[in-house]
Amino acid sequence: MIGPLLQGVLLGLLLSACTPRVEVVVPDKPITVNLNVKVDHEIRVRVDRELEKLFEQEQELF
């Protein structure tokens, strides 16, 4: 009877020793977000409009 009791205690100790630990740590440096975004939408619209005007003026180009 001591054998199963001792096994239960040892099993309990082993399981409690393996509990995961979670820590929330504040970083030393501030968080930076790099927003290097290239915006060329306006340029493309201008070129498209100029091409449309060119094709309207000279329809025999192609």
Short mmCIF file of the C-alpha atoms (twelve columns), coordinates in Angstrom:
data_MODEL
# 
_entry.id   MODEL 
# 
loop_
_atom_site.group_PDB 
_atom_site.id 
_atom_site.type_symbol 
_atom_site.label_atom_id 
_atom_site.label_alt_id 
_atom_site.label_comp_id 
_atom_site.label_asym_id 
_atom_site.label_seq_id 
_atom_site.Cartn_x 
_atom_site.Cartn_y 
_atom_site.Cartn_z 
_atom_site.pdbx_PDB_model_num 
ATOM 1  C CA . MET A 1  0.000  0.000  0.000   1 
ATOM 2  C CA . ILE A 2  2.898  2.339  0.531   1 
ATOM 3  C CA . GLY A 3  4.147  1.630  -2.995  1 
ATOM 4  C CA . PRO A 4  1.124  3.073  -4.874  1 
ATOM 5  C CA . LEU A 5  0.922  6.031  -2.473  1 
ATOM 6  C CA . LEU A 6  4.612  6.804  -2.958  1 
ATOM 7  C CA . GLN A 7  4.195  6.506  -6.737  1 
ATOM 8  C CA . GLY A 8  1.245  8.927  -6.638  1 
ATOM 9  C CA . VAL A 9  3.245  11.487 -4.644  1 
ATOM 10 C CA . LEU A 10 6.222  11.197 -7.001  1 
ATOM 11 C CA . LEU A 11 3.976  11.518 -10.032 1 
ATOM 12 C CA . GLY A 12 2.365  14.624 -8.517  1 
ATOM 13 C CA . LEU A 13 5.770  16.177 -7.854  1 
ATOM 14 C CA . LEU A 14 6.963  15.450 -11.378 1 
ATOM 15 C CA . LEU A 15 3.849  16.930 -12.975 1 
ATOM 16 C CA . SER A 16 3.942  20.060 -10.825 1 
ATOM 17 C CA . ALA A 17 7.623  20.607 -11.638 1 
ATOM 18 C CA . CYS A 18 6.868  20.705 -15.378 1 
ATOM 19 C CA . THR A 19 4.277  23.483 -15.362 1 
ATOM 20 C CA . PRO A 20 4.884  26.071 -18.113 1 
ATOM 21 C CA . ARG A 21 5.790  29.621 -17.138 1 
ATOM 22 C CA . VAL A 22 4.589  32.626 -19.139 1 
ATOM 23 C CA . GLU A 23 6.125  36.065 -18.671 1 
ATOM 24 C CA . VAL A 24 5.117  39.405 -20.149 1 
ATOM 25 C CA . VAL A 25 8.159  41.652 -20.435 1 
ATOM 26 C CA . VAL A 26 8.181  45.276 -21.560 1 
ATOM 27 C CA . PRO A 27 10.767 45.775 -24.346 1 
ATOM 28 C CA . ASP A 28 13.743 48.057 -23.740 1 
ATOM 29 C CA . LYS A 29 13.373 49.843 -27.078 1 
ATOM 30 C CA . PRO A 30 10.139 51.428 -28.352 1 
ATOM 31 C CA . ILE A 31 8.254  49.561 -31.046 1 
ATOM 32 C CA . THR A 32 8.777  51.170 -34.451 1 
ATOM 33 C CA . VAL A 33 6.682  50.570 -37.552 1 
ATOM 34 C CA . ASN A 34 8.418  51.272 -40.848 1 
ATOM 35 C CA . LEU A 35 5.921  52.622 -43.396 1 
ATOM 36 C CA . ASN A 36 8.015  53.063 -46.514 1 
ATOM 37 C CA . VAL A 37 5.170  52.968 -49.015 1 
ATOM 38 C CA . LYS A 38 5.611  54.073 -52.595 1 
ATOM 39 C CA . VAL A 39 2.576  55.928 -53.902 1 
ATOM 40 C CA . ASP A 40 2.574  56.336 -57.672 1 
ATOM 41 C CA . HIS A 41 -1.133 56.140 -58.386 1 
ATOM 42 C CA . GLU A 42 -1.376 59.772 -59.445 1 
ATOM 43 C CA . ILE A 43 1.448  59.393 -61.952 1 
ATOM 44 C CA . ARG A 44 -0.180 56.387 -63.602 1 
ATOM 45 C CA . VAL A 45 -3.509 58.195 -63.889 1 
ATOM 46 C CA . ARG A 46 -1.828 61.132 -65.586 1 
ATOM 47 C CA . VAL A 47 -0.021 58.913 -68.081 1 
ATOM 48 C CA . ASP A 48 -3.217 56.960 -68.815 1 
ATOM 49 C CA . ARG A 49 -5.149 60.173 -69.476 1 
ATOM 50 C CA . GLU A 50 -2.425 61.533 -71.735 1 
ATOM 51 C CA . LEU A 51 -2.384 58.294 -73.716 1 
ATOM 52 C CA . GLU A 52 -6.151 58.335 -74.078 1 
ATOM 53 C CA . LYS A 53 -5.993 61.889 -75.441 1 
ATOM 54 C CA . LEU A 54 -3.223 60.904 -77.838 1 
ATOM 55 C CA . PHE A 55 -5.208 57.925 -79.155 1 
ATOM 56 C CA . GLU A 56 -8.302 60.077 -79.584 1 
ATOM 57 C CA . GLN A 57 -6.368 62.691 -81.566 1 
ATOM 58 C CA . GLU A 58 -4.556 60.221 -83.826 1 
ATOM 59 C CA . GLN A 59 -6.843 57.288 -84.394 1 
ATOM 60 C CA . GLU A 60 -4.792 55.938 -87.310 1 
ATOM 61 C CA . LEU A 61 -1.745 55.327 -85.143 1 
ATOM 62 C CA . PHE A 62 -2.405 51.568 -84.944 1 
# 
